[in-house]
């Protein structure tokens, strides 16, 4: 067998993609040849900060020497600048740069935004940053992904014009906070957006632009829009969202978070906008749209009638649906079981949607083509062994199994759940934790004490039945009031050979078991919100 020292040079960078920083640094010490092969990987992502102390963990970081960075520019693929740094770091050209991130101080931006002073004078320390930003985007036209987050030095007209006219093939723009403080800059910003295929615009502050209603965005396939709870003059409004949506004829995936729709002062305009949006859907304005992600929409009327009408008249074959704080009811559920929605593969129902335990089980027992399913909770007593789950293609399941406080014979009921889960042999992700108490308003049968009576995750309770889940890569049980012991951990290592991430509380674990888990390349986290 060929030893690691005899690996061909062209294979080493490929292996390095799967190693963490510590492992790569160890490879550098093996030999001069290994050092030459693995060192470029360390330079693929470069993060520049204006402080030598990490504000989160309080550890002093060794600053990157700009002269050393100049010698490694060909290796950099991802360049990240936090807040204000020396101008020398903005004067570099990276021939193979793919991702550029400019991240500002969100607290400084929010204080100015709340006073509606986004286009006011900049603090002295930021006066030169605008010119630096312009220089950086001009020197790096190969960038495909641009992230602009809460920049106190709001990008100007030249910044967006340079991207529009000189970047070779931009694909993804992720913008948060101020992006244009003048009408001229706003016009340039929207023109630059026409070059991208994916837009994520969150809590955007942009001056009014008369050309927005005249532009088309022919390349955009993915659109993620989010408003703020209170709309001020320069914040992008839901009305502008709809104008932007209608100018994207190739739209395939839409994420729309319009939290301002819950405002009483905007209830009439919200209803009118939702009606206009539904009419555009009915007219097949977006012939390629097949993925919807809504948050805080369709809540102006009780009962979920508007969402039901939208799904009823949706002309395309829907493949993904994600709802949070929306009115999903039994009528919407009946629609999803219609043959018209046989194409649905991803269904995620978060808190505030009114999803009950029996509704979640109805999906598992009647929607065979679902591959990714997320709900809030399922009562173990509602699981009926005579009604098997039909979604044999299920790859990801996120739901918390709980007992009613007064339920006897919980051990026998737990076995019913394990028997159903054991049949889902294609599962790669299983999350049995509860990331929030939001489902307390979803089910009229729910009582607060039910939340602590979760599925017993010990071997003696039936966990061993899940040895059939040989493809499992993620297992989570954070905030489920369950503790996994050493016996369970060793069992997972033996039977789940593909496991890479474990999230939840461990108890009574000896160091040898933890070292075995680390040697297997399994990442452990106590909690995992947002994973």
Coordinates of C-alpha atoms in Angstrom, one line a residue, residues 53-531:
X53 CA -8.3 40.9 19.7
X54 CA -11.3 38.8 18.6
X55 CA -14.3 40.6 20.2
X56 CA -16.2 37.3 20.6
X57 CA -13.7 35.0 22.2
X58 CA -11.3 37.6 23.6
X59 CA -8.2 35.9 22.1
X60 CA -5.4 37.9 20.6
X61 CA -5.0 37.2 16.9
X62 CA -1.7 37.5 15.0
X63 CA -2.4 40.2 12.3
X64 CA -1.7 39.3 8.7
X65 CA 1.3 41.0 7.3
X66 CA 0.4 42.8 4.1
X67 CA 3.8 42.1 2.5
X68 CA 3.3 38.4 3.1
X69 CA -0.2 38.6 1.7
X70 CA 1.2 40.2 -1.5
X71 CA 3.3 37.1 -2.2
X72 CA 0.2 34.8 -1.9
X73 CA -2.4 36.7 -3.9
X74 CA -2.7 33.9 -6.4
X75 CA -3.9 31.5 -3.7
X76 CA -6.7 33.7 -2.3
X77 CA -10.2 32.7 -3.3
X78 CA -12.2 34.3 -0.4
X79 CA -11.2 37.7 0.9
X80 CA -13.0 39.1 4.0
X81 CA -12.5 42.6 5.4
X82 CA -14.0 43.5 8.8
X83 CA -14.8 47.2 9.3
X84 CA -12.0 49.8 8.8
X85 CA -8.5 48.5 8.1
X86 CA -5.4 50.0 6.6
X87 CA -5.8 51.1 3.0
X88 CA -3.0 48.8 1.9
X89 CA -5.4 45.8 2.2
X90 CA -7.7 47.4 -0.3
X91 CA -4.9 47.8 -2.9
X92 CA -4.5 44.1 -3.7
X93 CA -5.4 42.2 -6.8
X94 CA -6.3 38.5 -6.4
X95 CA -6.2 36.8 -9.8
X96 CA -8.4 33.9 -8.7
X97 CA -10.7 35.6 -6.2
X98 CA -14.2 34.2 -6.2
X99 CA -15.8 35.7 -3.0
X100 CA -15.4 39.2 -1.6
X101 CA -16.9 40.1 1.8
X102 CA -17.0 43.7 3.2
X103 CA -18.4 43.6 6.7
X104 CA -19.0 46.7 8.8
X105 CA -19.9 47.6 12.3
X106 CA -23.6 46.9 12.6
X107 CA -24.0 48.9 15.9
X108 CA -22.6 52.1 14.2
X109 CA -24.9 51.6 11.2
X110 CA -28.0 50.9 13.3
X111 CA -27.6 54.1 15.4
X112 CA -27.4 56.2 12.2
X113 CA -30.3 54.3 10.6
X114 CA -32.6 54.8 13.6
X115 CA -32.0 58.6 13.3
X116 CA -32.7 58.3 9.6
X117 CA -29.2 59.8 8.9
X118 CA -27.8 57.2 6.5
X119 CA -26.9 59.9 4.0
X120 CA -25.4 62.2 6.6
X121 CA -21.7 63.0 7.0
X122 CA -19.5 59.9 7.7
X123 CA -17.3 59.7 10.8
X124 CA -13.8 60.9 10.1
X125 CA -12.3 57.3 10.5
X126 CA -14.5 56.2 7.5
X127 CA -14.0 59.1 5.1
X128 CA -11.3 57.3 3.1
X129 CA -13.1 53.9 3.1
X130 CA -15.3 54.7 0.2
X131 CA -12.3 55.3 -2.1
X132 CA -10.7 52.1 -0.8
X133 CA -13.8 50.1 -1.5
X134 CA -13.9 51.4 -5.1
X135 CA -10.3 50.5 -5.6
X136 CA -10.8 47.0 -4.3
X137 CA -13.7 46.1 -6.6
X138 CA -11.9 47.6 -9.6
X139 CA -8.8 45.5 -9.0
X140 CA -10.8 42.2 -8.6
X141 CA -13.1 41.7 -11.6
X142 CA -13.1 37.9 -11.2
X143 CA -15.3 38.0 -8.1
X144 CA -18.5 36.0 -8.4
X145 CA -19.9 36.4 -4.9
X146 CA -20.1 39.8 -3.2
X147 CA -21.2 40.2 0.5
X148 CA -21.8 43.8 1.7
X149 CA -22.9 43.9 5.3
X150 CA -23.7 47.0 7.4
X151 CA -21.0 49.3 6.0
X152 CA -20.9 52.8 7.7
X153 CA -19.1 54.0 4.6
X154 CA -22.0 53.4 2.3
X155 CA -20.9 52.4 -1.2
X156 CA -21.2 55.2 -3.7
X157 CA -22.1 55.4 -7.4
X158 CA -18.6 54.5 -8.7
X159 CA -18.6 51.3 -6.6
X160 CA -21.7 49.9 -8.2
X161 CA -20.9 51.2 -11.7
X162 CA -17.5 49.4 -11.5
X163 CA -19.3 46.1 -10.7
X164 CA -21.8 46.6 -13.5
X165 CA -19.3 47.4 -16.2
X166 CA -16.1 45.6 -15.4
X167 CA -16.9 42.4 -13.4
X168 CA -16.6 39.3 -15.7
X169 CA -19.3 37.0 -14.4
X170 CA -20.9 38.1 -11.0
X171 CA -23.4 35.6 -9.6
X172 CA -24.4 36.2 -6.0
X173 CA -25.0 39.5 -4.2
X174 CA -25.7 39.4 -0.5
X175 CA -26.4 43.0 0.8
X176 CA -27.5 44.0 4.3
X177 CA -28.0 47.6 5.6
X178 CA -27.0 50.8 3.7
X179 CA -26.1 50.3 0.0
X180 CA -26.9 53.7 -1.6
X181 CA -27.4 57.0 0.1
X182 CA -28.1 59.1 -3.0
X183 CA -30.4 58.7 -5.9
X184 CA -27.5 58.4 -8.3
X185 CA -25.9 55.7 -6.3
X186 CA -29.3 53.9 -6.0
X187 CA -29.7 53.9 -9.8
X188 CA -26.2 52.4 -10.1
X189 CA -27.0 49.8 -7.4
X190 CA -30.1 48.5 -9.2
X191 CA -28.2 48.4 -12.6
X192 CA -25.5 46.4 -11.0
X193 CA -28.1 44.0 -9.6
X194 CA -29.1 43.1 -13.2
X195 CA -25.7 41.3 -13.6
X196 CA -26.3 38.8 -10.8
X197 CA -28.2 35.5 -10.8
X198 CA -28.9 35.5 -7.1
X199 CA -29.9 38.4 -4.9
X200 CA -30.2 38.5 -1.1
X201 CA -31.4 41.9 0.1
X202 CA -31.9 42.1 3.9
X203 CA -33.1 45.2 5.8
X204 CA -31.8 47.2 2.9
X205 CA -31.4 51.0 3.2
X206 CA -31.4 52.6 -0.3
X207 CA -32.4 56.0 -1.6
X208 CA -35.4 56.1 -3.8
X209 CA -34.6 55.1 -7.4
X210 CA -36.9 56.1 -10.3
X211 CA -35.3 53.6 -12.6
X212 CA -36.2 50.5 -10.5
X213 CA -39.6 50.3 -12.2
X214 CA -38.1 50.4 -15.6
X215 CA -35.4 47.7 -15.2
X216 CA -35.6 44.0 -15.9
X217 CA -33.4 41.4 -14.1
X218 CA -33.2 38.6 -16.7
X219 CA -30.5 36.6 -14.9
X220 CA -32.0 36.3 -11.4
X221 CA -33.0 32.8 -10.5
X222 CA -32.9 33.1 -6.7
X223 CA -34.4 36.1 -4.8
X224 CA -34.3 36.6 -1.0
X225 CA -36.0 39.7 0.3
X226 CA -36.5 40.9 3.9
X227 CA -38.0 44.1 5.3
X228 CA -37.7 45.7 8.7
X229 CA -40.5 45.9 11.4
X230 CA -40.9 49.7 10.8
X231 CA -40.4 51.2 7.3
X232 CA -38.7 54.5 7.1
X233 CA -38.2 56.7 4.0
X234 CA -35.0 55.1 2.7
X235 CA -35.7 51.5 3.7
X236 CA -36.7 49.2 0.9
X237 CA -40.5 48.7 1.2
X238 CA -42.7 45.6 0.5
X239 CA -44.1 47.6 -2.5
X240 CA -40.6 47.8 -3.9
X241 CA -40.2 44.1 -3.3
X242 CA -43.1 43.4 -5.6
X243 CA -41.8 45.7 -8.3
X244 CA -38.4 43.8 -8.2
X245 CA -40.1 40.4 -8.2
X246 CA -42.1 41.2 -11.3
X247 CA -39.0 42.3 -13.1
X248 CA -37.4 38.8 -12.7
X249 CA -38.9 36.6 -15.4
X250 CA -36.5 33.7 -14.8
X251 CA -37.2 33.6 -11.1
X252 CA -37.0 30.0 -9.7
X253 CA -36.7 30.4 -5.9
X254 CA -38.4 33.1 -3.8
X255 CA -37.7 33.8 -0.1
X256 CA -40.0 36.7 1.1
X257 CA -39.8 37.9 4.7
X258 CA -42.1 40.9 5.1
X259 CA -42.3 41.5 8.8
X260 CA -43.8 44.9 8.3
X261 CA -46.9 43.3 7.0
X262 CA -47.9 42.6 10.6
X263 CA -48.1 46.3 11.3
X264 CA -51.6 47.6 11.7
X265 CA -50.8 50.8 9.9
X266 CA -49.9 48.8 6.8
X267 CA -52.7 46.2 6.9
X268 CA -54.7 47.6 3.9
X269 CA -51.6 48.0 1.7
X270 CA -50.4 44.5 2.8
X271 CA -53.7 42.9 1.8
X272 CA -53.5 44.8 -1.6
X273 CA -49.9 43.6 -2.1
X274 CA -50.7 40.0 -1.3
X275 CA -53.7 40.1 -3.7
X276 CA -51.4 41.5 -6.4
X277 CA -48.8 38.9 -5.7
X278 CA -51.4 36.1 -5.9
X279 CA -52.7 37.5 -9.1
X280 CA -49.2 37.4 -10.6
X281 CA -48.9 33.8 -9.5
X282 CA -52.2 32.9 -11.1
X283 CA -51.2 34.6 -14.4
X284 CA -48.0 32.4 -14.4
X285 CA -45.9 35.6 -14.3
X286 CA -43.0 33.4 -13.2
X287 CA -43.1 30.2 -15.3
X288 CA -40.0 28.7 -13.6
X289 CA -40.9 29.5 -10.0
X290 CA -41.0 26.2 -8.1
X291 CA -39.7 27.0 -4.6
X292 CA -41.4 29.3 -2.1
X293 CA -40.1 30.4 1.3
X294 CA -42.5 32.7 3.3
X295 CA -42.0 34.3 6.7
X296 CA -44.7 36.5 8.3
X297 CA -46.8 36.5 5.2
X298 CA -50.5 35.7 4.9
X299 CA -51.2 36.6 8.5
X300 CA -53.5 39.6 7.8
X301 CA -56.6 37.4 7.8
X302 CA -57.3 34.5 10.2
X303 CA -57.7 31.0 9.0
X304 CA -55.0 30.9 6.3
X305 CA -57.5 31.5 3.4
X306 CA -55.0 33.6 1.4
X307 CA -52.3 30.9 1.5
X308 CA -54.8 28.3 0.6
X309 CA -55.9 30.3 -2.5
X310 CA -52.3 30.8 -3.5
X311 CA -51.5 27.1 -3.4
X312 CA -54.8 26.2 -5.1
X313 CA -54.0 28.4 -8.1
X314 CA -50.3 27.9 -8.2
X315 CA -49.6 26.9 -11.9
X316 CA -46.1 25.4 -11.6
X317 CA -44.9 22.1 -10.2
X318 CA -43.8 23.2 -6.7
X319 CA -40.7 21.4 -5.4
X320 CA -40.1 23.3 -2.1
X321 CA -42.2 25.1 0.4
X322 CA -41.0 26.7 3.7
X323 CA -43.4 28.6 6.0
X324 CA -42.7 30.5 9.2
X325 CA -45.4 32.5 11.1
X326 CA -47.8 31.9 8.3
X327 CA -51.3 30.4 8.5
X328 CA -51.1 26.8 7.4
X329 CA -54.3 25.0 8.0
X330 CA -56.1 21.7 7.2
X331 CA -57.3 23.1 3.8
X332 CA -53.7 23.8 2.8
X333 CA -52.7 20.3 3.9
X334 CA -55.4 18.7 1.7
X335 CA -54.0 20.6 -1.2
X336 CA -50.5 19.3 -0.7
X337 CA -51.9 15.7 -0.8
X338 CA -53.4 16.4 -4.2
X339 CA -51.6 14.8 -7.2
X340 CA -50.9 18.3 -8.4
X341 CA -48.2 18.5 -5.7
X342 CA -46.5 15.2 -6.4
X343 CA -43.4 17.2 -7.3
X344 CA -43.1 18.6 -3.7
X345 CA -39.8 17.3 -2.2
X346 CA -39.0 19.8 0.6
X347 CA -41.6 20.9 3.2
X348 CA -40.5 22.9 6.2
X349 CA -43.2 24.2 8.7
X350 CA -41.8 26.3 11.5
X351 CA -43.4 27.8 14.6
X352 CA -46.5 30.0 14.3
X353 CA -48.0 28.1 11.3
X354 CA -50.7 26.4 13.4
X355 CA -49.3 22.9 12.6
X356 CA -50.7 20.3 15.0
X357 CA -49.2 16.9 15.8
X358 CA -51.8 15.0 13.7
X359 CA -51.2 17.3 10.7
X360 CA -47.5 16.5 10.8
X361 CA -48.3 12.8 11.0
X362 CA -50.8 13.1 8.2
X363 CA -47.9 14.4 6.0
X364 CA -45.6 11.5 6.9
X365 CA -48.4 9.0 6.2
X366 CA -49.8 10.4 3.0
X367 CA -47.0 12.3 1.1
X368 CA -44.7 9.6 -0.3
X369 CA -42.4 11.9 -2.3
X370 CA -41.3 14.2 0.5
X371 CA -37.5 14.0 1.0
X372 CA -37.0 16.8 3.5
X373 CA -39.6 17.5 6.2
X374 CA -39.5 19.8 9.2
X375 CA -42.3 20.4 11.7
X376 CA -42.5 21.5 15.3
X377 CA -43.8 18.5 17.3
X378 CA -45.5 15.1 17.2
X379 CA -47.2 13.5 20.1
X380 CA -45.8 10.0 20.6
X381 CA -49.3 8.8 21.5
X382 CA -50.6 9.9 18.0
X383 CA -48.1 7.5 16.2
X384 CA -50.2 4.6 15.0
X385 CA -48.3 1.4 14.1
X386 CA -51.1 0.4 11.7
X387 CA -50.5 3.6 9.6
X388 CA -46.9 3.3 8.3
X389 CA -45.0 6.4 7.1
X390 CA -45.0 6.3 3.3
X391 CA -42.2 8.8 2.7
X392 CA -39.5 6.1 2.1
X393 CA -37.3 8.7 0.2
X394 CA -37.0 10.8 3.4
X395 CA -33.5 12.2 3.7
X396 CA -33.9 14.8 6.4
X397 CA -36.4 14.8 9.3
X398 CA -36.6 17.5 12.0
X399 CA -39.3 17.2 14.6
X400 CA -39.6 16.8 18.4
X401 CA -41.5 13.7 19.7
X402 CA -43.2 14.5 23.0
X403 CA -45.6 12.8 25.4
X404 CA -48.7 14.2 26.9
X405 CA -48.0 14.7 30.6
X406 CA -50.7 12.3 31.7
X407 CA -49.7 9.5 29.2
X408 CA -49.0 6.1 30.8
X409 CA -46.9 3.3 29.3
X410 CA -44.5 5.7 27.6
X411 CA -41.9 3.0 27.0
X412 CA -44.2 1.1 24.7
X413 CA -45.1 4.2 22.8
X414 CA -41.5 5.1 22.3
X415 CA -40.9 1.8 20.6
X416 CA -43.7 2.7 18.1
X417 CA -41.7 5.8 17.1
X418 CA -38.4 3.9 16.8
X419 CA -40.1 1.3 14.7
X420 CA -41.2 4.0 12.2
X421 CA -37.9 5.8 12.2
X422 CA -36.0 2.5 11.6
X423 CA -37.8 2.2 8.2
X424 CA -36.5 5.5 7.0
X425 CA -33.2 3.9 5.7
X426 CA -32.3 6.8 3.4
X427 CA -32.1 9.4 6.3
X428 CA -28.9 11.4 6.3
X429 CA -30.1 13.9 8.9
X430 CA -32.3 13.3 11.9
X431 CA -32.9 16.1 14.4
X432 CA -35.1 15.2 17.4
X433 CA -34.4 18.4 19.3
X434 CA -36.5 21.5 19.9
X435 CA -34.9 24.7 19.0
X436 CA -37.7 26.9 20.4
X437 CA -40.9 26.8 22.4
X438 CA -42.7 28.3 19.4
X439 CA -44.9 25.3 18.8
X440 CA -46.8 26.0 22.1
X441 CA -49.3 28.1 20.1
X442 CA -49.5 25.6 17.2
X443 CA -51.5 22.8 18.9
X444 CA -54.6 23.4 21.1
X445 CA -53.8 20.2 22.9
X446 CA -50.4 21.3 23.9
X447 CA -49.5 22.0 27.6
X448 CA -46.2 23.5 28.7
X449 CA -45.1 20.4 30.7
X450 CA -45.4 18.3 27.6
X451 CA -42.2 19.9 26.3
X452 CA -40.0 18.1 28.8
X453 CA -41.5 14.7 28.2
X454 CA -39.6 13.9 25.0
X455 CA -38.6 10.7 23.3
X456 CA -36.2 8.6 25.4
X457 CA -32.9 8.4 23.6
X458 CA -31.3 5.6 25.5
X459 CA -30.4 2.2 24.2
X460 CA -32.7 0.5 26.7
X461 CA -35.6 2.6 25.4
X462 CA -35.2 1.5 21.8
X463 CA -32.4 3.7 20.3
X464 CA -30.8 0.4 19.1
X465 CA -33.6 0.0 16.5
X466 CA -32.0 2.8 14.5
X467 CA -29.0 0.7 13.5
X468 CA -30.7 0.6 10.1
X469 CA -29.9 4.3 9.5
X470 CA -26.5 3.5 8.1
X471 CA -26.5 6.7 5.9
X472 CA -27.0 9.0 8.9
X473 CA -24.5 12.0 8.9
X474 CA -26.2 14.3 11.3
X475 CA -27.9 13.5 14.6
X476 CA -29.3 16.2 16.9
X477 CA -31.2 16.3 20.1
X478 CA -30.4 19.7 21.5
X479 CA -32.8 21.2 24.1
X480 CA -34.8 17.9 24.1
X481 CA -34.2 17.4 27.9
X482 CA -32.3 14.2 26.9
X483 CA -28.7 13.3 27.8
X484 CA -26.7 10.7 25.8
X485 CA -24.3 8.5 27.7
X486 CA -21.1 6.7 26.9
X487 CA -22.9 3.5 25.9
X488 CA -25.1 5.4 23.4
X489 CA -22.1 7.3 22.0
X490 CA -20.1 4.2 21.4
X491 CA -23.1 2.5 19.8
X492 CA -23.4 5.4 17.4
X493 CA -19.8 5.2 16.4
X494 CA -20.2 1.5 15.7
X495 CA -23.4 1.6 13.7
X496 CA -23.5 5.0 12.1
X497 CA -20.3 4.9 10.1
X498 CA -21.2 8.0 8.1
X499 CA -22.0 10.2 11.2
X500 CA -20.2 13.5 11.0
X501 CA -22.1 15.9 13.3
X502 CA -23.6 15.2 16.8
X503 CA -25.6 18.0 18.5
X504 CA -26.9 17.5 22.1
X505 CA -26.0 17.1 25.7
X506 CA -23.6 14.3 26.7
X507 CA -23.4 13.0 30.2
X508 CA -20.9 10.7 31.9
X509 CA -18.7 10.5 28.9
X510 CA -15.1 9.3 29.5
X511 CA -12.2 10.9 27.5
X512 CA -11.5 7.7 25.5
X513 CA -15.0 7.9 24.0
X514 CA -14.6 11.5 23.1
X515 CA -11.2 10.8 21.5
X516 CA -12.7 8.0 19.5
X517 CA -15.4 10.3 18.2
X518 CA -12.8 12.9 17.3
X519 CA -10.6 10.3 15.6
X520 CA -13.7 9.3 13.5
X521 CA -14.0 13.0 12.3
X522 CA -17.3 13.5 14.2
X523 CA -17.9 17.2 15.1
X524 CA -19.7 17.6 18.5
X525 CA -21.8 20.6 19.5
X526 CA -23.8 21.2 22.7
X527 CA -26.4 23.3 20.8
X528 CA -27.0 23.8 17.1
X529 CA -29.4 26.6 16.3
X530 CA -29.4 27.3 12.6
X531 CA -27.5 24.1 11.6

